[in-house]
Tab-separated table of C-alpha atoms in Angstrom:
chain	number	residue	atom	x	y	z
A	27	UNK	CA	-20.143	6.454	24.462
A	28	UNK	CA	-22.386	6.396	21.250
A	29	UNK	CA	-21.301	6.878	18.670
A	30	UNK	CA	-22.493	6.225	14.203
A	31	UNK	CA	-19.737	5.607	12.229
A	32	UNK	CA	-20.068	3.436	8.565
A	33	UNK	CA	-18.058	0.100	8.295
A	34	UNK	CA	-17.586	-3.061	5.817
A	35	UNK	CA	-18.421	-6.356	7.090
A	36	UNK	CA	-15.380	-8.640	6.488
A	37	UNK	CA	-16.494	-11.942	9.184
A	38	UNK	CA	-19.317	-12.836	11.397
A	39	UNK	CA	-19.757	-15.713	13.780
A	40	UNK	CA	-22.264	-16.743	16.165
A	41	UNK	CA	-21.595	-16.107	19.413
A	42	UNK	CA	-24.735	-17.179	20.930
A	43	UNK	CA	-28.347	-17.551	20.116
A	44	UNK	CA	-28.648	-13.865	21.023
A	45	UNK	CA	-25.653	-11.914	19.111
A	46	UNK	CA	-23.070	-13.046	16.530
A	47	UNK	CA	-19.586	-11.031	16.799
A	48	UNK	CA	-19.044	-9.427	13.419
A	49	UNK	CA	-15.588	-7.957	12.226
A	50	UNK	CA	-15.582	-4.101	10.181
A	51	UNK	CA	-13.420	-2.290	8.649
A	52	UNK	CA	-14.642	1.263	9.914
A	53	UNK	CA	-13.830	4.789	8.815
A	54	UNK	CA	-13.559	5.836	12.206
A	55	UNK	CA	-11.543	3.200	14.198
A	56	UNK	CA	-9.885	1.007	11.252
A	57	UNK	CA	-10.625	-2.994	11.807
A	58	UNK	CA	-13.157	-3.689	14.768
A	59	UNK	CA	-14.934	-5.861	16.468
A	60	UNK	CA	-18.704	-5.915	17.159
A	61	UNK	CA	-21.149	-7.615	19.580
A	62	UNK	CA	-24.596	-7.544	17.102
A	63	UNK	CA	-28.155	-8.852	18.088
A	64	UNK	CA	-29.688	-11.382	16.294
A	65	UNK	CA	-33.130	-10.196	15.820
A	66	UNK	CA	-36.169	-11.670	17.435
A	67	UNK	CA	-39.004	-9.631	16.048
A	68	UNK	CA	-39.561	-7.380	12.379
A	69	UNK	CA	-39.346	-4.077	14.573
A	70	UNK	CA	-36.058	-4.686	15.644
A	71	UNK	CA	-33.011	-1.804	15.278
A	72	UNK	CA	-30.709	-4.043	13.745
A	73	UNK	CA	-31.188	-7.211	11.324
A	74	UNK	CA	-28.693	-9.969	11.405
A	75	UNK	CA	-29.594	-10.260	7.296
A	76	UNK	CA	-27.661	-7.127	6.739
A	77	UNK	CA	-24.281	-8.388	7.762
A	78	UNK	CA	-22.992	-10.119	4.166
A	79	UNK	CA	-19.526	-10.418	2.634
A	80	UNK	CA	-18.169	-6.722	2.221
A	81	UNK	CA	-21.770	-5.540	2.989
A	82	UNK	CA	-21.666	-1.348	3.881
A	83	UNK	CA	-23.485	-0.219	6.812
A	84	UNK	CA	-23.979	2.845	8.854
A	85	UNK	CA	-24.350	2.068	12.641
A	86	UNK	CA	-24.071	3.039	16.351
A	87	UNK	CA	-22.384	1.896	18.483
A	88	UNK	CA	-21.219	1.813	22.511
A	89	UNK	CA	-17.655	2.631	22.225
A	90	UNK	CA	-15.593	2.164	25.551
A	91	UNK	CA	-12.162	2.988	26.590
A	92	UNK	CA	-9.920	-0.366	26.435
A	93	UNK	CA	-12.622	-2.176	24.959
A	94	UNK	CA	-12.327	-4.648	22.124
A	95	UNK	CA	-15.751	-5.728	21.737
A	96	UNK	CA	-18.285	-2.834	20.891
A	97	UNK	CA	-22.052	-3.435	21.095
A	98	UNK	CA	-24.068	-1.995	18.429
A	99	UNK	CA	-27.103	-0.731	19.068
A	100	UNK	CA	-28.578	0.471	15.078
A	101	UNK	CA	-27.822	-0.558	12.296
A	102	UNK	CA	-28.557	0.276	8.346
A	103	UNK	CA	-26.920	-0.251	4.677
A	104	UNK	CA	-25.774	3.179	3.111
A	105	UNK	CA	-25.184	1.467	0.043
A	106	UNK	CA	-27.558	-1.447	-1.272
A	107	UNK	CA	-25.721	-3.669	-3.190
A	108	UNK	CA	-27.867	-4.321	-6.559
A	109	UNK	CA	-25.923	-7.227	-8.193
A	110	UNK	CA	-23.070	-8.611	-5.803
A	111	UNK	CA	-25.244	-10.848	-3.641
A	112	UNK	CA	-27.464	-12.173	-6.787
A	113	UNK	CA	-24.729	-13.021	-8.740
A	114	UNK	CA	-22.886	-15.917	-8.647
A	115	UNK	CA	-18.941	-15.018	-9.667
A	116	UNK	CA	-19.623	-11.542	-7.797
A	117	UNK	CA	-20.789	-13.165	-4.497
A	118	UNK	CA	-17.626	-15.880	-5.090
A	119	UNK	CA	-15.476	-12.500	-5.195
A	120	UNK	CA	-17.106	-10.835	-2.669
A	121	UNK	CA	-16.614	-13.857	-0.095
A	122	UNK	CA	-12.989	-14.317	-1.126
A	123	UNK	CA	-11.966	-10.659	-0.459
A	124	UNK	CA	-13.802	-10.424	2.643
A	125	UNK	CA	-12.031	-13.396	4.064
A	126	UNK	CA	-8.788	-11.978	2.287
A	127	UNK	CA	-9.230	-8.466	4.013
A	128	UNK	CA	-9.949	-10.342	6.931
A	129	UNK	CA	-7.154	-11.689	7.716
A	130	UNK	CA	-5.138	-9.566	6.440
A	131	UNK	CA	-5.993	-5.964	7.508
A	132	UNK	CA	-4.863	-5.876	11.195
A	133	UNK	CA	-4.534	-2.217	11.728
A	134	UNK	CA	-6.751	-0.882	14.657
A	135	UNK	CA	-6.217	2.504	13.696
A	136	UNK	CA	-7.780	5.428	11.584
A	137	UNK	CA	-7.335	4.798	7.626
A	138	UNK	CA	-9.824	6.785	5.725
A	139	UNK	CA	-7.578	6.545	2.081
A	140	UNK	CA	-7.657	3.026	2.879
A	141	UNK	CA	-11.513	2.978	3.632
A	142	UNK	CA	-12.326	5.007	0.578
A	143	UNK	CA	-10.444	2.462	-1.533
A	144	UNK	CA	-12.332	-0.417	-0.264
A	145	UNK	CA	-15.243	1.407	-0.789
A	146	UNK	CA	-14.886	2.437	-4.138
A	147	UNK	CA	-13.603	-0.442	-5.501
A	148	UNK	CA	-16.625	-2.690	-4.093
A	149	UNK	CA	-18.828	-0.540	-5.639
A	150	UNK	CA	-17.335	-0.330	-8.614
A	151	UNK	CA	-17.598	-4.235	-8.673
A	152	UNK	CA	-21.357	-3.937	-7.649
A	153	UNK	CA	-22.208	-1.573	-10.887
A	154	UNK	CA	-19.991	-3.294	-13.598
A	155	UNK	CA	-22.364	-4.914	-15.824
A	156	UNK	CA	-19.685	-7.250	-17.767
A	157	UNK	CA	-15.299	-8.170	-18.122
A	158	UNK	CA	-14.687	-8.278	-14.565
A	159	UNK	CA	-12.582	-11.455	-13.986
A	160	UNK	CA	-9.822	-9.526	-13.071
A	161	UNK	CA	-11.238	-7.995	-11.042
A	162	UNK	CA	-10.159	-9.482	-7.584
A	163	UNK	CA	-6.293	-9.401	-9.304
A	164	UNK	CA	-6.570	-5.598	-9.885
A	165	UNK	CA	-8.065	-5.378	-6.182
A	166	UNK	CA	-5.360	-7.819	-4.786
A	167	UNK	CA	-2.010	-5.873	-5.921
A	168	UNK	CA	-3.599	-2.226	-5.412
A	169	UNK	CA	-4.474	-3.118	-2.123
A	170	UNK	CA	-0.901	-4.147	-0.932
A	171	UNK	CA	-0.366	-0.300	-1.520
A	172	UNK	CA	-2.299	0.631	1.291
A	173	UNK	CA	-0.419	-2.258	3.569
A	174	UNK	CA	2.929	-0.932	2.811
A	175	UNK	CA	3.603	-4.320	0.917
A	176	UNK	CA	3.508	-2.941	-2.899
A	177	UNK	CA	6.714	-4.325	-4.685
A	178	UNK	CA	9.424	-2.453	-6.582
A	179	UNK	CA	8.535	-1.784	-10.241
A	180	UNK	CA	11.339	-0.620	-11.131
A	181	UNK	CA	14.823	-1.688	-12.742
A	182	UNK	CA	12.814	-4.382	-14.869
A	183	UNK	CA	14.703	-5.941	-17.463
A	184	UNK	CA	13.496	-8.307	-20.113
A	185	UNK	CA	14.286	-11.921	-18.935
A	186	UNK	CA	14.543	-10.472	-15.168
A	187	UNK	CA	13.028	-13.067	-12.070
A	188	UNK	CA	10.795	-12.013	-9.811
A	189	UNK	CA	11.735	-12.262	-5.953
A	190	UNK	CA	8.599	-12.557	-3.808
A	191	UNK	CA	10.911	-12.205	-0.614
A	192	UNK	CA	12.455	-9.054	-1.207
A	193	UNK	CA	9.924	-7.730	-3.582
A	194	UNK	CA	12.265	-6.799	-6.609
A	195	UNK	CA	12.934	-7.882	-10.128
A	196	UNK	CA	16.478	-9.341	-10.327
A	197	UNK	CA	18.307	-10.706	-13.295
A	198	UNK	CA	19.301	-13.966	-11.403
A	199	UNK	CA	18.149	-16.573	-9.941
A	200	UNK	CA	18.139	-15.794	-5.768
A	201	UNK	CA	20.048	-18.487	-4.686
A	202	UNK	CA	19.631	-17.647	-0.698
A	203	UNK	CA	15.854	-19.128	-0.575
A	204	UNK	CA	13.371	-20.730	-3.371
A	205	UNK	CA	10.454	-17.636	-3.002
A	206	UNK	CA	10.671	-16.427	-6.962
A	207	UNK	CA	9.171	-16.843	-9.871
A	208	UNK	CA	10.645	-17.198	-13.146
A	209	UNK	CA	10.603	-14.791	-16.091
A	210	UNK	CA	7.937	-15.706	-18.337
A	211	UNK	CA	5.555	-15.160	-15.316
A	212	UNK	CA	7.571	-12.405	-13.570
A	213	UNK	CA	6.322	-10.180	-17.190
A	214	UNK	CA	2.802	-11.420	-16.557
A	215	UNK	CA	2.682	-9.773	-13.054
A	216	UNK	CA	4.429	-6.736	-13.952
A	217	UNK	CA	2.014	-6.661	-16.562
A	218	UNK	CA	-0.642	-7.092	-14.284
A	219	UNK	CA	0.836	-4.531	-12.046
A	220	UNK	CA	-0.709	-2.109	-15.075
A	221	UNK	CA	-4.053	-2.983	-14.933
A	222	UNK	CA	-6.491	-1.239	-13.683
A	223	UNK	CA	-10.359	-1.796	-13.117
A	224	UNK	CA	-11.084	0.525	-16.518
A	225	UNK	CA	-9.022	-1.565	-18.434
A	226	UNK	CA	-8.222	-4.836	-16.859
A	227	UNK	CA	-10.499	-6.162	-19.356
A	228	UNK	CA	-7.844	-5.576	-22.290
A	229	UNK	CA	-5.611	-7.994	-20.688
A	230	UNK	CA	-6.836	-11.097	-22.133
A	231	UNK	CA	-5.959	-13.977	-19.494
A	232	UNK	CA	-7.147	-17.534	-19.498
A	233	UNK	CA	-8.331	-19.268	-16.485
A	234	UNK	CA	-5.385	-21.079	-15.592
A	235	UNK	CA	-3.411	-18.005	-16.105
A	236	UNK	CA	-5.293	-15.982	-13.624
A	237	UNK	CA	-5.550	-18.597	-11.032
A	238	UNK	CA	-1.452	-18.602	-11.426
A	239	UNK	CA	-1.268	-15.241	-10.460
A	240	UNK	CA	-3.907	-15.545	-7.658
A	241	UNK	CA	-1.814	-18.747	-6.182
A	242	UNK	CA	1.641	-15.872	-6.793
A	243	UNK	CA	-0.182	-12.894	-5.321
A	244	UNK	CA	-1.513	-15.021	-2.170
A	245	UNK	CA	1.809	-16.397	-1.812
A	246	UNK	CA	3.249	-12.660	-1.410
A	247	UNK	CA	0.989	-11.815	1.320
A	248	UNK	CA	1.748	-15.193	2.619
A	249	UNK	CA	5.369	-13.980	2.712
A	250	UNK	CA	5.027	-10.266	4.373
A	251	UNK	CA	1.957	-10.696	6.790
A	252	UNK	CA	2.808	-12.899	9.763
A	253	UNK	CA	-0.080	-16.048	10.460
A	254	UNK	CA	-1.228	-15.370	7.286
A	255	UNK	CA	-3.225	-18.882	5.885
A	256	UNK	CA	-3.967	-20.384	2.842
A	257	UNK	CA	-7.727	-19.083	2.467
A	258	UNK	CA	-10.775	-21.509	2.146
A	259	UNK	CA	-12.054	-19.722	-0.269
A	260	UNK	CA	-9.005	-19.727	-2.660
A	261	UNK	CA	-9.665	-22.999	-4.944
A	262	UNK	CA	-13.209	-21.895	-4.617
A	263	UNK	CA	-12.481	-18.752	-6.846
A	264	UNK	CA	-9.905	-20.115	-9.146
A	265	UNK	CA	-12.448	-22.461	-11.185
A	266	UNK	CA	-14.487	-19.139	-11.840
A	267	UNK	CA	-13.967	-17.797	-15.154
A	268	UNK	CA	-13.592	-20.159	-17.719
């Protein structure tokens, strides 16, 4: 069945040297598969150049019952991006967070508060103009929210540890396993816990600070999301922002 629905591009691959299979994150069937044609003429429905890191397009495509690769038939951005593939720390962001969301975001299912979010925040990324370094942080720690990974705030005392395992502050040392970070760092992420994309940029951070709490936050997921790797893109992003 046909059928237009909107997703955001999160992989592609070449499958052969007619399609590639690209990977969405839909509003109508969660994370997806999809068989796309790689064009052979201008006139053609759908254009391979479309499919970029967290890229938002509007398509149709053959759904079919127990299928898990859909063929797409047309394809369009809703959303042109105007600064995120021209710019060099937003198109280092964008790649990380696609192959973040990638692997990460599993569930085959309906999510549209987790769609919206995506899609908001992206934009929002794609309009800032300037103090955006934190900006993958921010994204990061609000998405584990929608993953049913977001850690307990609460209870925080001053001098308290932070225990990546079980999520919590504690005022000891966990002695059962070595996945916790000490205090002076265990602030900084609650701290960081606070920011938000209006006023992330108040939170002055230097570059080896924030690549600390990227190496922290993609040790968490590391922790809670089965098979989850240490990304490619990773030491790529932490030199940005000097």
């Amino acid at each position: 069945m046909l059928q237009k629905t909107r997703g955001i591009v999160l992989h592609t691959l070449k499958y052969n040297d007619a399609s590639m299979i690209v990977d969405m994150y839909t509003d109508l069937m969660g994370r997806a598969s999809f068989l796309v044609p790689i064009p052979r003429s201008k006139k053609a429905l759908v254009k391979s150049v479309l499919f970029r890191p967290l890229a938002f397009i509007e398509f149709e495509a053959d759904y079919r019952p127990n299928a898990t690769l859909y063929r797409v038939k047309e394809a369009k951005t809703f959303y042109p991006f105007s600064s995120i593939p021209y710019d060099p720390y937003k198109s280092s962001i964008a790649f990380f967070l696609a192959e973040f969301l990638y692997r990460a975001v599993r569930e085959e299912a309906e999510n549209h508060p987790l769609f919206a979010y995506l899609q908001y925040s992206i934009t929002w990324l794609d309009e800032c103009k300037e103090n955006f370094s934190n900006f993958h942080l921010v994204f990061l720690m609000r998405l584990s929210r929608f993953l049913g990974l977001y850690p307990n705030l609460e209870e925080y005392h001053e001098g308290d540890y932070f225990d990546l395992l079980n999520a919590c502050f504690t005022s000891s040392r966990p002695l059962s396993h070595s996945s916790y970070i000490f205090p002076e760092e265990a602030v900084r992420l609650r701290r960081l816990m606070r920011m938000n994309y209006e006023t992330m940029h108040l939170f002055a951070m230097s570059r080896s600070d924030r690549a600390r709490c990227l190496t922290i936050i993609n040790d968490y997921y590391r922790l809670h999301l089965p098979d989850f790797p240490v990304l490619k893109s990773l030491e790529v992003l932490k030199e940005l922002f000097d």
